Backbone as JSON, one array per atom type, in Angstrom:
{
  "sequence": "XXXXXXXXXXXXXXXXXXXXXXXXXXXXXXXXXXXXXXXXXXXXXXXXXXXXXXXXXXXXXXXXXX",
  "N": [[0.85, -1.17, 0.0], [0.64, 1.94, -1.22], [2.06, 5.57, 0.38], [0.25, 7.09, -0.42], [-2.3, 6.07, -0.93], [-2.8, 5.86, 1.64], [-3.25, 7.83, 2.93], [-6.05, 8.56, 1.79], [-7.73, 7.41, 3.58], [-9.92, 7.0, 6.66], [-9.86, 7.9, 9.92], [-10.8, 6.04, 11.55], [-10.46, 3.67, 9.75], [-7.78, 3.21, 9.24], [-7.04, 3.04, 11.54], [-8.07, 0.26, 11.89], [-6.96, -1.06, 9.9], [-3.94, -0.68, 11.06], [-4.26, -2.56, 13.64], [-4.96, -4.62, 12.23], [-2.47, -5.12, 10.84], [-0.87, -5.29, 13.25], [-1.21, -7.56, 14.15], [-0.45, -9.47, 12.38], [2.05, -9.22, 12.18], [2.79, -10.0, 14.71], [1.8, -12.9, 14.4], [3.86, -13.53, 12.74], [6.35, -13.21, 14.13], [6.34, -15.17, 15.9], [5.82, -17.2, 14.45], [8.49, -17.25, 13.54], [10.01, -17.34, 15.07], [9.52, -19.88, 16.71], [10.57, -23.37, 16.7], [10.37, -24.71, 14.34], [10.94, -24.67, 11.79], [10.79, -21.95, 11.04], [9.86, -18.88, 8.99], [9.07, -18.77, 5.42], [9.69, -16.19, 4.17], [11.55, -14.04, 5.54], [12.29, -11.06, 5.45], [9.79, -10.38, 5.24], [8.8, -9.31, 7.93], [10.41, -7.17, 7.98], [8.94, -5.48, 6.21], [6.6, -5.39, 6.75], [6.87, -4.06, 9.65], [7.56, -1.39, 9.02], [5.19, -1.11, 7.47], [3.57, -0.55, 9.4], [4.6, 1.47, 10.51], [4.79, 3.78, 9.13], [1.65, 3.87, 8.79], [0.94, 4.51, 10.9], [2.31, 6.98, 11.39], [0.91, 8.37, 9.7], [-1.63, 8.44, 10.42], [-1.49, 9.86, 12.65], [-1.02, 12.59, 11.54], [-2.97, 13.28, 10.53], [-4.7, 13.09, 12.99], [-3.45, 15.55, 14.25], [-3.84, 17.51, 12.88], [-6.55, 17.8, 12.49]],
  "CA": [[0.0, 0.0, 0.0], [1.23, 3.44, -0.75], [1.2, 6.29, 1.26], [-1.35, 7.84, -1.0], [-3.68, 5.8, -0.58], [-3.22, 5.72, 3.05], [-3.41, 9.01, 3.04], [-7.04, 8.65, 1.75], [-8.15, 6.73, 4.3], [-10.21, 7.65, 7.45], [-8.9, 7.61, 11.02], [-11.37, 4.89, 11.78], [-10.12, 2.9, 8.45], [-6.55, 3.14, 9.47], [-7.02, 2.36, 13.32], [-8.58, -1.01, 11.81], [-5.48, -1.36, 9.25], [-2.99, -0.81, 12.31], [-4.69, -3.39, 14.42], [-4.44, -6.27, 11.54], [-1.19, -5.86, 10.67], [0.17, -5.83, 14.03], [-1.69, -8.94, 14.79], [-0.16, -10.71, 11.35], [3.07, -9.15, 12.3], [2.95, -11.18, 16.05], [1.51, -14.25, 14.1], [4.71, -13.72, 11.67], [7.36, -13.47, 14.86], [5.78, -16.12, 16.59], [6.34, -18.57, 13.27], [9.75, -17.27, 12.61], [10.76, -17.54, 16.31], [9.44, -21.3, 16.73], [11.69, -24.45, 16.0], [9.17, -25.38, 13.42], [11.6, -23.92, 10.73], [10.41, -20.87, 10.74], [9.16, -18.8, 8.13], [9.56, -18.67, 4.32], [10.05, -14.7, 3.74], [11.57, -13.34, 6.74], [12.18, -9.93, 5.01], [8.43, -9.62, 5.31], [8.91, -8.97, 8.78], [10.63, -5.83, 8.36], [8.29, -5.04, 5.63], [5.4, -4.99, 7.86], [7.1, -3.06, 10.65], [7.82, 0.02, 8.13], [3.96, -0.15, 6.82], [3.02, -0.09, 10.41], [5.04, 3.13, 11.24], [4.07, 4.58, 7.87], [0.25, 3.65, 9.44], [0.7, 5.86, 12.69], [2.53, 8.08, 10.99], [-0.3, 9.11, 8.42], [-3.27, 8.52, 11.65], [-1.3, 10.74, 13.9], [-1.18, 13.56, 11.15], [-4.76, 13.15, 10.59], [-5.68, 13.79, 14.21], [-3.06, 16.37, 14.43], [-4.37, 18.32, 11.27], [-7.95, 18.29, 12.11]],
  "C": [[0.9, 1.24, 0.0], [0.82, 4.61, -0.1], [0.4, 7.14, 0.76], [-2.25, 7.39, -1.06], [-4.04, 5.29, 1.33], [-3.68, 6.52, 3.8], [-5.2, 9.49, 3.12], [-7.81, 8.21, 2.21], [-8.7, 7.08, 5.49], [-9.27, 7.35, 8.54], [-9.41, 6.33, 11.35], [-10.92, 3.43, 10.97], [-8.42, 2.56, 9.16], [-6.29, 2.72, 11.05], [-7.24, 0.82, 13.15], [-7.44, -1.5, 11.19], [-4.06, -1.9, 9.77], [-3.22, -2.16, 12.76], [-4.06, -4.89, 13.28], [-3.25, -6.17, 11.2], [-0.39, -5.66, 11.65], [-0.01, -7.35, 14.69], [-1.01, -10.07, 13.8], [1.49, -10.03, 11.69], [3.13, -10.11, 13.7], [3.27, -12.38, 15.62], [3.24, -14.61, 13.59], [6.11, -14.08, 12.7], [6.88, -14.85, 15.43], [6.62, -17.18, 15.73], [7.69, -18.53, 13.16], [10.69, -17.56, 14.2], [10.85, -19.18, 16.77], [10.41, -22.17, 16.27], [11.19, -25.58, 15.23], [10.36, -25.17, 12.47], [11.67, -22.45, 10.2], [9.25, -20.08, 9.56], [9.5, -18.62, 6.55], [10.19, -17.4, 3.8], [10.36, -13.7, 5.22], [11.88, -11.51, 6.82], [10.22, -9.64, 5.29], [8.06, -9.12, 6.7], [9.09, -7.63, 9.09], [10.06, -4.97, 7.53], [6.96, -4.34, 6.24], [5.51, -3.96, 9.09], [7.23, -1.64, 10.38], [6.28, 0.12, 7.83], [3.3, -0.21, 8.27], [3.25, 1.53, 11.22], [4.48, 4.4, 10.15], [2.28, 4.92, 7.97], [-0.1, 4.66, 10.1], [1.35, 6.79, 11.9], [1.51, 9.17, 10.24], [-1.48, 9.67, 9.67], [-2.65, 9.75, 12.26], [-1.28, 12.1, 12.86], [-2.51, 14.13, 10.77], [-4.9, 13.74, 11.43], [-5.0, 14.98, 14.72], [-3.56, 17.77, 13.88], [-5.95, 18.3, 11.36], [-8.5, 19.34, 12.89]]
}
């Protein structure tokens, strides 16, 4: 997702956004931490942690800016 269309997004929209991908980011440490093998794409880890800050970053200018 880019940040233009995150941009266009409500606060309510993006509070819900936040929420799931810190919950598939947990799921993702969880798997990659286990002695299952882990996980297949462990770059997606730090993929997810950047569109989570990119997330709050956008919400918090929102509620700053209104």
């Amino acid at each position: 997702m880019k940040i233009s269309e995150m941009k266009e997004l409500d606060v309510a929209a993006l509070a819900a956004l936040i929420t799931e991908k810190e919950n598939e980011l947990r799921t993702l440490r969880l798997k990659h931490n286990s002695t299952q093998g882990g996980i297949e794409a462990p770059s997606r880890i730090s993929k997810l942690r950047k569109m989570i800050a990119q997330l709050k970053t956008v919400a918090n200018e929102k509620k700053v800016n209104k």
